mmCIF file of C-alpha atoms and ligand atoms in Angstrom:
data_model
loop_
_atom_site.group_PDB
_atom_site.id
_atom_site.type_symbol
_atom_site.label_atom_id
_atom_site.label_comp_id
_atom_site.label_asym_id
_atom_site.label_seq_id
_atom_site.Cartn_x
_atom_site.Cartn_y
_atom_site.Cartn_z
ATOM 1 C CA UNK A 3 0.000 0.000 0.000
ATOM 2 C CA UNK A 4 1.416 3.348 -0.666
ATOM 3 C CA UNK A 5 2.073 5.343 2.383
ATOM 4 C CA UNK A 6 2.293 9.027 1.487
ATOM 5 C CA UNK A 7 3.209 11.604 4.705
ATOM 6 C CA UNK A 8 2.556 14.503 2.949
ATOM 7 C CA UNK A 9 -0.164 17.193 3.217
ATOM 8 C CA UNK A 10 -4.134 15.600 1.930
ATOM 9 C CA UNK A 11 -3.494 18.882 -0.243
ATOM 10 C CA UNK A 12 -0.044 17.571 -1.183
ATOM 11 C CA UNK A 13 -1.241 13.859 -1.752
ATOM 12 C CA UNK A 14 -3.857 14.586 -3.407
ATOM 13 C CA UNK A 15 -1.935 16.640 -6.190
ATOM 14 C CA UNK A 16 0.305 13.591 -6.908
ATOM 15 C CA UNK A 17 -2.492 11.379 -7.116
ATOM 16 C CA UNK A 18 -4.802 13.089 -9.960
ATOM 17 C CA UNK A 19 -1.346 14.016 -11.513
ATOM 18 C CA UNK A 20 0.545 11.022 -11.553
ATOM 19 C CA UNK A 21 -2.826 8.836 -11.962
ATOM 20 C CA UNK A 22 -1.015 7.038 -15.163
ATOM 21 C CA UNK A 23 2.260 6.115 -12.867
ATOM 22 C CA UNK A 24 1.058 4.530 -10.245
ATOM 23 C CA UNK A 25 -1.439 1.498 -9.298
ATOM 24 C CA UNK A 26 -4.227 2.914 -8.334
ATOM 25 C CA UNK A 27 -5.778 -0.491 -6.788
ATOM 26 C CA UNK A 28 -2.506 0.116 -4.282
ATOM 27 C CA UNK A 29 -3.859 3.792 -3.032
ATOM 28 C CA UNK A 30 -5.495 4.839 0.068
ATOM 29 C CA UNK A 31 -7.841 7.991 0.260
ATOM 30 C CA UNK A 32 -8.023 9.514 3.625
ATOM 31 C CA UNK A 33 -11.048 11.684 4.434
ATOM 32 C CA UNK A 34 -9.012 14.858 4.571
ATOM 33 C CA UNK A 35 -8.078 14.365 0.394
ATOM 34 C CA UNK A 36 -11.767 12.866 -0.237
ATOM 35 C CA UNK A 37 -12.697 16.853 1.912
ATOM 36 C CA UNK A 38 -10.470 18.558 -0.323
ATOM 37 C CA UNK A 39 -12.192 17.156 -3.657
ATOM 38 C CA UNK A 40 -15.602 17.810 -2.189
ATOM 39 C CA UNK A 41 -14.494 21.437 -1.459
ATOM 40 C CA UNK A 42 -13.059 22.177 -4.877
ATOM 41 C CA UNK A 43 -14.629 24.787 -7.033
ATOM 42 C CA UNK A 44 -17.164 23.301 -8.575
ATOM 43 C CA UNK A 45 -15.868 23.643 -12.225
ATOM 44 C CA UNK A 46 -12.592 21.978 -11.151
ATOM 45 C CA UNK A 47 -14.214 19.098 -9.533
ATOM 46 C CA UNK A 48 -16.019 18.173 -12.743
ATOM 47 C CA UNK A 49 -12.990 19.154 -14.767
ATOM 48 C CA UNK A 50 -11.136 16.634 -12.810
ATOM 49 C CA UNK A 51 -14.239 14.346 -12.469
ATOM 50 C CA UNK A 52 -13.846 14.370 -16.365
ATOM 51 C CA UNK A 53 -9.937 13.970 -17.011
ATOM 52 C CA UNK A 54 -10.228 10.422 -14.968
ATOM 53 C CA UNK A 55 -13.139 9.183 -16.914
ATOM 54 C CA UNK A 56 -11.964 9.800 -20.119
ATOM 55 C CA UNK A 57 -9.214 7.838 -18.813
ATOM 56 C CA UNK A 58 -10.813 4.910 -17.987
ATOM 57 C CA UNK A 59 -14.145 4.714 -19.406
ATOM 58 C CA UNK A 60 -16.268 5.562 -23.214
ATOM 59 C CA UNK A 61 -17.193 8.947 -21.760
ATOM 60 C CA UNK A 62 -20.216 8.788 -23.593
ATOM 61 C CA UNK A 63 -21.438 5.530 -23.224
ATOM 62 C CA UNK A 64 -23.955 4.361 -20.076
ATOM 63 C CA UNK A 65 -24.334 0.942 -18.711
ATOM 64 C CA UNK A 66 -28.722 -0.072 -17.892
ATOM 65 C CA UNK A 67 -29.120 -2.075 -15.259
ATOM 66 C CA UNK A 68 -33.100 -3.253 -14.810
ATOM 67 C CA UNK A 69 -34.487 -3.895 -10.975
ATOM 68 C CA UNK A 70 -37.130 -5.809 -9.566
ATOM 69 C CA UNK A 71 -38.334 -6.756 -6.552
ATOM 70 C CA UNK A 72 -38.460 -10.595 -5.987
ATOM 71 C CA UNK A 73 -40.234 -10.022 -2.669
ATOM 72 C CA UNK A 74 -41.821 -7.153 -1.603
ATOM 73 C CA UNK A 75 -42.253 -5.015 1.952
ATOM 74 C CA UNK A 76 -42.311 -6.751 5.524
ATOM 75 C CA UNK A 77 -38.526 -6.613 5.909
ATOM 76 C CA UNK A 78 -37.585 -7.125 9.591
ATOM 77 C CA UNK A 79 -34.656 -4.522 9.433
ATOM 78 C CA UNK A 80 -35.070 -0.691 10.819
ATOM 79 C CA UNK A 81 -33.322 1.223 8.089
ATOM 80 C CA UNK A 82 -34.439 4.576 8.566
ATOM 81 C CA UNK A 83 -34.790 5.393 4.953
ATOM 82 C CA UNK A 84 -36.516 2.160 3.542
ATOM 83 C CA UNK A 85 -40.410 1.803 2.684
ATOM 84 C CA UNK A 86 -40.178 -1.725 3.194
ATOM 85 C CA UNK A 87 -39.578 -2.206 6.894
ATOM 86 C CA UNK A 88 -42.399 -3.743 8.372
ATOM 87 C CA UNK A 89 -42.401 -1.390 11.296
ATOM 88 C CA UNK A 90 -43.076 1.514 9.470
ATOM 89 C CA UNK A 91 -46.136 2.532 7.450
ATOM 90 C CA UNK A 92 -45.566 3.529 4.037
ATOM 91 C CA UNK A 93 -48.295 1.904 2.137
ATOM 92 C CA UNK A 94 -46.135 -0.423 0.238
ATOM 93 C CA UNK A 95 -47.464 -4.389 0.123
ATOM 94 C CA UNK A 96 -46.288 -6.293 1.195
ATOM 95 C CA UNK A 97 -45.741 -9.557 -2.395
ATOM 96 C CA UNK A 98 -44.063 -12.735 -1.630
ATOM 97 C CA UNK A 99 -41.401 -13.916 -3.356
ATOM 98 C CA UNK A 100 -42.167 -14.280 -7.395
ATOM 99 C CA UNK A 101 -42.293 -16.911 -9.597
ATOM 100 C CA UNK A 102 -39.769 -18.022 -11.722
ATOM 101 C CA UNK A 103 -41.786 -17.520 -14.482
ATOM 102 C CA UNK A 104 -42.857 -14.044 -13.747
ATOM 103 C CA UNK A 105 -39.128 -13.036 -13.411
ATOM 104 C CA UNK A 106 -38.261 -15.055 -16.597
ATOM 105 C CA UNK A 107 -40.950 -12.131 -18.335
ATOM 106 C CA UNK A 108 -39.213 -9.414 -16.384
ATOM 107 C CA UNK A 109 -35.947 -10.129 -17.543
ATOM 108 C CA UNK A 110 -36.691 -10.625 -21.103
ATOM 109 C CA UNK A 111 -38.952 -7.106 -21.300
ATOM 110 C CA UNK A 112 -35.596 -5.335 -19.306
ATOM 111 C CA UNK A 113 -33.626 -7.227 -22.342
ATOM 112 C CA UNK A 114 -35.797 -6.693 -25.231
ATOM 113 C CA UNK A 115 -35.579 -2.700 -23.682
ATOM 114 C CA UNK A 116 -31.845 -2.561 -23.792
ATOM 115 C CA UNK A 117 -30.848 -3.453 -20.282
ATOM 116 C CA UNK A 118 -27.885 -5.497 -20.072
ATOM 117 C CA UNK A 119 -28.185 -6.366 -16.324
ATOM 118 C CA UNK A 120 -30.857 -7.664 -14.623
ATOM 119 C CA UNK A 121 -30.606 -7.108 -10.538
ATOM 120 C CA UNK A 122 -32.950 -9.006 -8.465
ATOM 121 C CA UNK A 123 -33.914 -7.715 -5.156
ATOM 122 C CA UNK A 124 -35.592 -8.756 -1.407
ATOM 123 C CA UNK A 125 -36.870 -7.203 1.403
ATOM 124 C CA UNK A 126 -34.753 -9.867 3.622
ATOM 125 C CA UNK A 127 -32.451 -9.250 6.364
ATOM 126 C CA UNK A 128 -30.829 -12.304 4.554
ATOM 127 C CA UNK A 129 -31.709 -15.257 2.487
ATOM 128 C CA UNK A 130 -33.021 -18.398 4.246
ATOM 129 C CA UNK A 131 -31.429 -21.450 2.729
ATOM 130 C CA UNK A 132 -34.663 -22.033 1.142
ATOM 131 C CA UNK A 133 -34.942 -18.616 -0.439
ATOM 132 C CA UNK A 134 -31.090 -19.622 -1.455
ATOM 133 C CA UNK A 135 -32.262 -22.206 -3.658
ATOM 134 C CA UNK A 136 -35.058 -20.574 -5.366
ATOM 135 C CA UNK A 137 -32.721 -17.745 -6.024
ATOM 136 C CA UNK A 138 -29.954 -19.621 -7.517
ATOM 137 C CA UNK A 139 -32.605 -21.252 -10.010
ATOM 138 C CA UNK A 140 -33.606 -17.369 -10.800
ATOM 139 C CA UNK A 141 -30.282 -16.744 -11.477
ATOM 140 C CA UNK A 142 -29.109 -19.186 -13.505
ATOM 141 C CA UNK A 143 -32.582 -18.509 -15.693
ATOM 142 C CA UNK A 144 -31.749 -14.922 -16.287
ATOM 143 C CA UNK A 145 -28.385 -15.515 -16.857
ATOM 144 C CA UNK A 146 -29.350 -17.893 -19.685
ATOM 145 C CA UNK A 147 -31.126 -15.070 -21.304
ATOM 146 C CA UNK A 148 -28.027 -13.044 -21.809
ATOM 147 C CA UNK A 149 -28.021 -10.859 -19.274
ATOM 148 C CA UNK A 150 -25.686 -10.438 -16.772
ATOM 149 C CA UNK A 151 -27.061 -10.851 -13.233
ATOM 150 C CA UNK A 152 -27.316 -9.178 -9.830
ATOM 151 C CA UNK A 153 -28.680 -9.877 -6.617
ATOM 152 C CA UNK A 154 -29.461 -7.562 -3.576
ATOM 153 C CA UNK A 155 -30.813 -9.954 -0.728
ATOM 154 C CA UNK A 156 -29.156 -8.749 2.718
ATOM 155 C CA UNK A 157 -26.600 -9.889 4.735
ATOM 156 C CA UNK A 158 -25.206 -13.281 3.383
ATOM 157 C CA UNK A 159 -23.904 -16.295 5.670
ATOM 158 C CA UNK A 160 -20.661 -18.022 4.508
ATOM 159 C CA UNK A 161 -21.130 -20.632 2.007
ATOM 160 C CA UNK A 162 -23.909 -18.475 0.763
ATOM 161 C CA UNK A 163 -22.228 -16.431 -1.637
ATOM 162 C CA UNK A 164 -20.599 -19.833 -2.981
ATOM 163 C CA UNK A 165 -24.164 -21.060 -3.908
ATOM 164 C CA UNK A 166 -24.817 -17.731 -5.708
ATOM 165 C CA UNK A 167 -21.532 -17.617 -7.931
ATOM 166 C CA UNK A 168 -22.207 -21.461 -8.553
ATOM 167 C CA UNK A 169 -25.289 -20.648 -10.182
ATOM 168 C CA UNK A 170 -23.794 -17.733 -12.679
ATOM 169 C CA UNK A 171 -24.362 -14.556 -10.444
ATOM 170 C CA UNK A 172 -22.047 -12.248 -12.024
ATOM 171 C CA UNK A 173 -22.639 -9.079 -8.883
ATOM 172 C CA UNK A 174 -23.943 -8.774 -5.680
ATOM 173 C CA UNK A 175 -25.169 -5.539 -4.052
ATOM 174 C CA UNK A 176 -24.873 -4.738 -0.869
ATOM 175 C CA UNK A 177 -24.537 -0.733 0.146
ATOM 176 C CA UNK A 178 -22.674 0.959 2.929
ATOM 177 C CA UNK A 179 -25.202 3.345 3.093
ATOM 178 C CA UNK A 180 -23.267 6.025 4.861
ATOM 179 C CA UNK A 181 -20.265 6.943 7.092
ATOM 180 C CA UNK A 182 -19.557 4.905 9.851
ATOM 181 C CA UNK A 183 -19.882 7.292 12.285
ATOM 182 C CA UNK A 184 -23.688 7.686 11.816
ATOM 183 C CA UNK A 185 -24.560 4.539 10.511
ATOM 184 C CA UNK A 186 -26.580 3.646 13.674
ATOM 185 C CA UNK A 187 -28.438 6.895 13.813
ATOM 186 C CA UNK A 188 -29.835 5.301 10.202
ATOM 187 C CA UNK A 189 -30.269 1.151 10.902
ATOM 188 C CA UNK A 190 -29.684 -0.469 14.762
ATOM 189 C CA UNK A 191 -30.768 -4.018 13.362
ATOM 190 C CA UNK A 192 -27.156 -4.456 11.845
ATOM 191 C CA UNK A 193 -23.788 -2.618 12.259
ATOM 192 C CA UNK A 194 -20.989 -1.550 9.949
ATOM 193 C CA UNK A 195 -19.427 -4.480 10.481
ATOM 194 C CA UNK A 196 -21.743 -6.964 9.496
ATOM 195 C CA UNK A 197 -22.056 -4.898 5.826
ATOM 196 C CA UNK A 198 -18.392 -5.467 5.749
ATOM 197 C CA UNK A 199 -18.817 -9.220 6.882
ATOM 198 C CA UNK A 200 -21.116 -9.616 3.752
ATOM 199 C CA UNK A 201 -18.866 -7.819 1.129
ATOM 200 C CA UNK A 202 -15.851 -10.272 2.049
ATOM 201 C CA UNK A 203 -18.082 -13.822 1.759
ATOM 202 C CA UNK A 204 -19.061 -11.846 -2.139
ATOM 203 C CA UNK A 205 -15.456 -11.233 -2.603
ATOM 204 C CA UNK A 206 -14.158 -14.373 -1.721
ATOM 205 C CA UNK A 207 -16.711 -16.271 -3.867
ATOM 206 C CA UNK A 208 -15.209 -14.498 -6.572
ATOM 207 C CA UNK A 209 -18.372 -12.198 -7.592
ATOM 208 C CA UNK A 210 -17.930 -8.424 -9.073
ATOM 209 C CA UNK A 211 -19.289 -6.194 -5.850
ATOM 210 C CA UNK A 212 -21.901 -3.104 -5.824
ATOM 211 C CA UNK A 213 -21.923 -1.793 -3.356
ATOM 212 C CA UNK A 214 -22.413 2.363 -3.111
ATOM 213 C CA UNK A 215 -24.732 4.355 -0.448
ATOM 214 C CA UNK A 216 -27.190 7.228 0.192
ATOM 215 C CA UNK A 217 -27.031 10.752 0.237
ATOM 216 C CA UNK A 218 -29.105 13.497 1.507
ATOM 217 C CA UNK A 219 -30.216 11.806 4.290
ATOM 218 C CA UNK A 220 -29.167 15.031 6.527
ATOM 219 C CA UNK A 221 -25.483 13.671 6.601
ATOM 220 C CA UNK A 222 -22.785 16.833 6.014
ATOM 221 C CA UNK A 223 -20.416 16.845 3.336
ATOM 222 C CA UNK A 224 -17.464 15.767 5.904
ATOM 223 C CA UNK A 225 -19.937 12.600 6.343
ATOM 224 C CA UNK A 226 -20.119 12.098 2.525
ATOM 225 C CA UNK A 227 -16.648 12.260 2.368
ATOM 226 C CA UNK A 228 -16.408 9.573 5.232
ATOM 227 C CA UNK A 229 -18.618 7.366 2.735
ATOM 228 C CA UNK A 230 -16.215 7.610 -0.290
ATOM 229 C CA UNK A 231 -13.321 6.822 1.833
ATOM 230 C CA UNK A 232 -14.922 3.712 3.221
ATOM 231 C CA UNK A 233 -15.213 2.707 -0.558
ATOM 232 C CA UNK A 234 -12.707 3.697 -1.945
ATOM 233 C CA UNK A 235 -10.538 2.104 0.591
ATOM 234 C CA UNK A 236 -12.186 -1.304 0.015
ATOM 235 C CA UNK A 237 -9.647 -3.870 -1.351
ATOM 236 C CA UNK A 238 -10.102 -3.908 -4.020
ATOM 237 C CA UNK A 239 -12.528 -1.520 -4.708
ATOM 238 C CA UNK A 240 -16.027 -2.017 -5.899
ATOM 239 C CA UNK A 241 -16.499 -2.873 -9.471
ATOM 240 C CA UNK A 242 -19.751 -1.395 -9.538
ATOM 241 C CA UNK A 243 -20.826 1.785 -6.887
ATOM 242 C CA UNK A 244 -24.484 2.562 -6.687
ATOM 243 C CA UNK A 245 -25.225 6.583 -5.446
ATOM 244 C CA UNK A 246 -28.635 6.745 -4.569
ATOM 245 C CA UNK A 247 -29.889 10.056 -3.561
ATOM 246 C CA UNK A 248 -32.565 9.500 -0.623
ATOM 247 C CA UNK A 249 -36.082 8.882 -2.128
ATOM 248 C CA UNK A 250 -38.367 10.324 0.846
ATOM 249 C CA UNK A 251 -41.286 8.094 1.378
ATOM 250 C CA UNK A 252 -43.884 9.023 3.876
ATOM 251 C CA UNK A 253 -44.276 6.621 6.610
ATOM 252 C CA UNK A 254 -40.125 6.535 7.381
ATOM 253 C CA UNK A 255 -37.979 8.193 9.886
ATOM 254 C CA UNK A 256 -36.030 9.807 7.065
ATOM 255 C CA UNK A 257 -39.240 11.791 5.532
ATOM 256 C CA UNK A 258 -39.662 15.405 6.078
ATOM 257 C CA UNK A 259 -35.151 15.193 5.803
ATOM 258 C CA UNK A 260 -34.131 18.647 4.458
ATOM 259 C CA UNK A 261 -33.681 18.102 0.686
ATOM 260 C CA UNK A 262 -29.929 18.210 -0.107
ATOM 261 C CA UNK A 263 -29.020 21.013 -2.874
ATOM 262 C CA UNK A 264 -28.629 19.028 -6.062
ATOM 263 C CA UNK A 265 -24.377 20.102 -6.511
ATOM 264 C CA UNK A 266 -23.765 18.460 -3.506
ATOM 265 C CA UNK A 267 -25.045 14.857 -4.892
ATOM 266 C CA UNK A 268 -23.135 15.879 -8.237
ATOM 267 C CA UNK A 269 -20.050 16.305 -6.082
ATOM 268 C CA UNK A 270 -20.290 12.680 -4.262
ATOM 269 C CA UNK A 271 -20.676 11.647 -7.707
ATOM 270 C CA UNK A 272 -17.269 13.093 -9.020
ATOM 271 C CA UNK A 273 -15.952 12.114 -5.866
ATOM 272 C CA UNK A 274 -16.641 8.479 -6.242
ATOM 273 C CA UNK A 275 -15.685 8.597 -9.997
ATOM 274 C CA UNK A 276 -11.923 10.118 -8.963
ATOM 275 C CA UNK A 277 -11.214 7.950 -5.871
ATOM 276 C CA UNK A 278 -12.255 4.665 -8.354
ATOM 277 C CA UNK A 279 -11.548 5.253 -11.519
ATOM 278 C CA UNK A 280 -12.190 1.731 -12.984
ATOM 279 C CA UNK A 281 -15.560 1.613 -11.109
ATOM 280 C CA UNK A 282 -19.150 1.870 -12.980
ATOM 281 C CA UNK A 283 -20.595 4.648 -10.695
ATOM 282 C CA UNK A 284 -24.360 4.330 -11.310
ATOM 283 C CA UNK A 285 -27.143 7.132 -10.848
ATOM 284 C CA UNK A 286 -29.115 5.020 -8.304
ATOM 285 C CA UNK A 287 -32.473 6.207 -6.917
ATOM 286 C CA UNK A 288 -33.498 9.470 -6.791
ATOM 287 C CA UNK A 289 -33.302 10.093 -10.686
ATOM 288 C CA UNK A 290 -37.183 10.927 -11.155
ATOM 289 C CA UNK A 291 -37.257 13.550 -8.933
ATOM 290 C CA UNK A 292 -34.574 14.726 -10.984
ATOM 291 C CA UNK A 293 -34.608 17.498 -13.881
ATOM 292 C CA UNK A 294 -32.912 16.350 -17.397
ATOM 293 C CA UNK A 295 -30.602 19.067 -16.685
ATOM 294 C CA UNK A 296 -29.105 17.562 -13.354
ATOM 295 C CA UNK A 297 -28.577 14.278 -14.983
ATOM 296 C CA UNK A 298 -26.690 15.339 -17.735
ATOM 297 C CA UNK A 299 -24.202 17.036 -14.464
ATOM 298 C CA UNK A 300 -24.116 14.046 -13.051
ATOM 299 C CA UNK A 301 -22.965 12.221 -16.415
ATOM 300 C CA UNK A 302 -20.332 14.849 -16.515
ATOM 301 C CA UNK A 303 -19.330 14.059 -13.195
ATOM 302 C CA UNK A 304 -18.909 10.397 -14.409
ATOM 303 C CA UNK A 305 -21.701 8.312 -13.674
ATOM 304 C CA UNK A 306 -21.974 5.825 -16.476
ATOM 305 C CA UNK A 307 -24.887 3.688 -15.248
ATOM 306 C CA UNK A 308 -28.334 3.842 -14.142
ATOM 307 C CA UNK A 309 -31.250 1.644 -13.061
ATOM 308 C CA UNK A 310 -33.581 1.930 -16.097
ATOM 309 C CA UNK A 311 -37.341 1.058 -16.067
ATOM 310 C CA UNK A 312 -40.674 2.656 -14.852
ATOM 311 C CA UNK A 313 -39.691 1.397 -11.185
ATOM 312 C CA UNK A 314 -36.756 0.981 -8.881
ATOM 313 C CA UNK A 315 -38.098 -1.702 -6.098
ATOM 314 C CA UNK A 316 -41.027 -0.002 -4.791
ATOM 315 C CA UNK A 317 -40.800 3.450 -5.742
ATOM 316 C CA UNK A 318 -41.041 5.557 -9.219
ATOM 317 C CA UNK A 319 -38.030 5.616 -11.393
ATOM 318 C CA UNK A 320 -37.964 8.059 -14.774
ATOM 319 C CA UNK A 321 -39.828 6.068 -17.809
ATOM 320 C CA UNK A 322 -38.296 4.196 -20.878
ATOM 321 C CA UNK A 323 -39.093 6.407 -23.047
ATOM 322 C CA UNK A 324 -38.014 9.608 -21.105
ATOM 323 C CA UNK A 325 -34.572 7.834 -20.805
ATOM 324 C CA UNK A 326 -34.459 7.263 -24.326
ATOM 325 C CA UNK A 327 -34.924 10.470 -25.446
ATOM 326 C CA UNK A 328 -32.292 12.293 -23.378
ATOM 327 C CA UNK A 329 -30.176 9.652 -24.047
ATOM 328 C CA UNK A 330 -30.424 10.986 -27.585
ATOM 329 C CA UNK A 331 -30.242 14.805 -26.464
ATOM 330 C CA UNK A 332 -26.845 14.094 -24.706
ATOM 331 C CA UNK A 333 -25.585 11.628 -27.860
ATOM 332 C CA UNK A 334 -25.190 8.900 -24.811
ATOM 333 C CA UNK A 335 -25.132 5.273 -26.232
ATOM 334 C CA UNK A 336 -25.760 2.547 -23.958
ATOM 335 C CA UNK A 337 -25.522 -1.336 -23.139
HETATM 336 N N1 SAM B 424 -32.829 -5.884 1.883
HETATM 337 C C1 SAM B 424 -31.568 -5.863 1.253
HETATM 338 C C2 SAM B 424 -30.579 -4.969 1.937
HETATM 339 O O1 SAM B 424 -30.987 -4.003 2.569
HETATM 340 O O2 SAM B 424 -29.375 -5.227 1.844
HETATM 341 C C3 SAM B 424 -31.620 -5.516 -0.223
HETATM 342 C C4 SAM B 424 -32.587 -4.467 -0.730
HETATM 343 S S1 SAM B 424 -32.351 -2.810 -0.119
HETATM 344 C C5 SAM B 424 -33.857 -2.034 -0.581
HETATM 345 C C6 SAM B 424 -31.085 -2.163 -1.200
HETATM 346 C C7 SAM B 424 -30.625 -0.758 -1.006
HETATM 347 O O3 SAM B 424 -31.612 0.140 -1.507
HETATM 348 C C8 SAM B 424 -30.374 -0.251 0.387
HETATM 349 O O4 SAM B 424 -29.154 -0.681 0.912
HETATM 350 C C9 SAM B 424 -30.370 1.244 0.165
HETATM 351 O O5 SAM B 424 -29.060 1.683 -0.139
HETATM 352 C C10 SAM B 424 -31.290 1.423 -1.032
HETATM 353 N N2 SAM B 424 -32.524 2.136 -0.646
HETATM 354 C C11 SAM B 424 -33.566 1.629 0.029
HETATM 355 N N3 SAM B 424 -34.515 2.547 0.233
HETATM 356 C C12 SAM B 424 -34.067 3.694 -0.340
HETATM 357 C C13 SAM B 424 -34.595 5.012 -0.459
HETATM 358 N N4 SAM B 424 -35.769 5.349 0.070
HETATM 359 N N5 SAM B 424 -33.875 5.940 -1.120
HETATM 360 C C14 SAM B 424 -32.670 5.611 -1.647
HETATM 361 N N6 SAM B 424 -32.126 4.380 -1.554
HETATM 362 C C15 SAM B 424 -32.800 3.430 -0.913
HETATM 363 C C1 DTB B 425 -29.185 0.433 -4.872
HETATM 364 O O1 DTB B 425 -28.120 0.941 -4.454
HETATM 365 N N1 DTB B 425 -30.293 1.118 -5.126
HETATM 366 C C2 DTB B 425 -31.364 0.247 -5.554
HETATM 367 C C3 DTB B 425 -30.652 -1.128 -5.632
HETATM 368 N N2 DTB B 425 -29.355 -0.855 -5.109
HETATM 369 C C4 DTB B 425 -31.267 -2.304 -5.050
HETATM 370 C C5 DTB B 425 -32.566 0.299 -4.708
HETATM 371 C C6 DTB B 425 -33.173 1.671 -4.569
HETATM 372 C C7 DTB B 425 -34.422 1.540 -3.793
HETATM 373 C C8 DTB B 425 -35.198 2.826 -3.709
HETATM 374 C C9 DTB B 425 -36.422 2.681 -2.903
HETATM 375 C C10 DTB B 425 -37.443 1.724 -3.439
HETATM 376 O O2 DTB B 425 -37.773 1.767 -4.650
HETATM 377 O O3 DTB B 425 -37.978 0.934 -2.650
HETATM 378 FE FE1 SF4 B 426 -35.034 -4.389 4.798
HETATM 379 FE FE2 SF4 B 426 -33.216 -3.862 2.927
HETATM 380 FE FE3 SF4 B 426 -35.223 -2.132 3.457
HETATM 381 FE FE4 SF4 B 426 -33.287 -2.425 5.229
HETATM 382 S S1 SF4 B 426 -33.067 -1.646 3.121
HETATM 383 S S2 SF4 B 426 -35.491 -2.394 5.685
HETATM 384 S S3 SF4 B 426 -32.826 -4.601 5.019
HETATM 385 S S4 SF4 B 426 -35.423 -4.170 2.605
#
């Protein structure tokens, strides 16, 4: 690991200059140089934001990535932002798990749309061998469609993630959320540890890890900055690094939050796309309360993927068509 004593300001300098020198898999971002990016002039951060895409990615090409929920509401779990905890009352209802059938016709609309990755979801604290099983015969369905898979089922027991990969899982999401430090004024039902517990049985099965977090759930910039570090920091980091920006349903803790300005989400963004340059950074949830103008910023800022379709799990997510036609006012291709 490369252990620089210099000044963040210092560090930092030799890190977005030298990016081409050194191995950036080998670097560790402390909080102060994730601060420092956040703090930039805003035209600089994207500037820089832009030099390290174009680096590493098609800077005009976006990755779709369709959701659904396999099983719907009644989730055990207390996180403060979620419409699905069973404790709070948000309306949703509560579906059990799908059919493989019904998820065999999901997957081939989100392919027949243009989505090249199909990520199934549950409302579980974590998968009951059982729900294992019936999972693994989801995945290997989908997978034989084409499309590359994802899962997003809660925390995962050893030997779980084995039983996934077997079956052709190709990523497995599992979020951060936030910054350590107030990760339990958001969820008490699970600590930062376990999250990290989870991420190493993925790793070790050998499947690509998403894994990202929320913003603008009242945290300060220093805590966004905390958030970054934490996944930047992971070794190796994510392939794949979902920023959602809080969707406020009525009925959870987090609702009535004061809305975070829009720049600040765009900055997170740039932020994740400089401290991991090789990662997709997706435009998570959020994105239909947002203006076509904001998303092309956040493009700029190097997102290259987003959940595409009229829903994200349980809440509204911009439509098909919408997408498609700023895709072709920004000349964005995508697979
Ligand atoms: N139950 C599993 C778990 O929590 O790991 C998987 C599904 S859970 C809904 C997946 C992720 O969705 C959460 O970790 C969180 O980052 C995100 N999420 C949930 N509710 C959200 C909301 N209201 N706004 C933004 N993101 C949200
Ligand atoms: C992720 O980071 N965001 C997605 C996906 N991973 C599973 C979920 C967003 C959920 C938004 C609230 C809802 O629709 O229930
Ligand atoms: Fe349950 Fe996942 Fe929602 Fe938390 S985020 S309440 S674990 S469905």
């Amino acid at each position: 690991m490369a252990t620089i004593n210099q000044s963040p300001a210092k560090t930092l300098d030799i890190k977005l200059k030298k990016s081409s020198d050194i191995n950036e898999q080998e670097i560790s971002w402390s909080i102060p140089q994730i601060r420092l990016l956040l703090d930039l002039p805003f035209n600089d951060l994207i500037h820089r934001a832009q030099l390290v895409h174009r680096q590493h990615h098609d800077a005009n090409a976006v990755q779709l990535s369709t959701l659904i929920s396999v099983k719907t509401g009644g989730c055990p779990e207390d996180c403060g932002y979620c419409p699905q905890a069973a404790r709070y009352h948000t309306g949703v209802e509560n579906q059990g798990m799908l059919s493989l059938d019904e998820i065999v016709s999901a997957a081939t609309a989100a392919k027949s749309q243009g989505a090249s990755r199909f990520c199934m979801g549950a409302a579980w604290r974590g998968p009951k061998q059982r729900d294992i099983v019936r999972m693994t015969e989801m995945v290997s369905a989908v997978k034989a469609l084409g499309l590359e898979t994802c899962a997003t089922l809660g925390m995962l027991k050893p030997g779980q993630a084995t039983q996934l990969s077997e079956a052709g899982l190709d990523y497995y999401n599992h979020n951060l959320d936030t910054a350590p430090e107030i990760y339990d004024e958001i969820i008490t039902t699970r600590n930062y540890q376990d999250r990290l517990n989870t991420l190493q049985e993925v790793r070790d099965a050998g499947i690509n890890v998403c894994c990202g977090g929320i913003v603008g759930m009242g945290e300060t910039r220093q805590s966004r900055a905390g958030l970054i570090a934490q996944l930047a920091n992971l070794k190796p980091y994510p392939e794949s690094v979902p920023i959602n920006h809080l969707v406020q349903v009525e009925g959870t803790p987090l609702y009535g939050t004061a809305v975070l300005d829009s720049f600040e989400f765009i900055r997170t963004i740039a932020a994740a796309r400089i401290t991991m340059p090789n990662a997709m950074v997706r435009l998570s949830a959020g994105r239909q309360e947002m203006s076509e103008a904001i998303q092309a910023l956040c493009f700029l800022a190097g997102a290259n993927s987003i959940f595409y379709g009229d829903k994200l799990l349980t809440t509204g997510n911009p439509e098909v068509n919408s997408d498609q036609t700023l895709f072709k006012k920004l000349g964005l291709t995508s697979r």
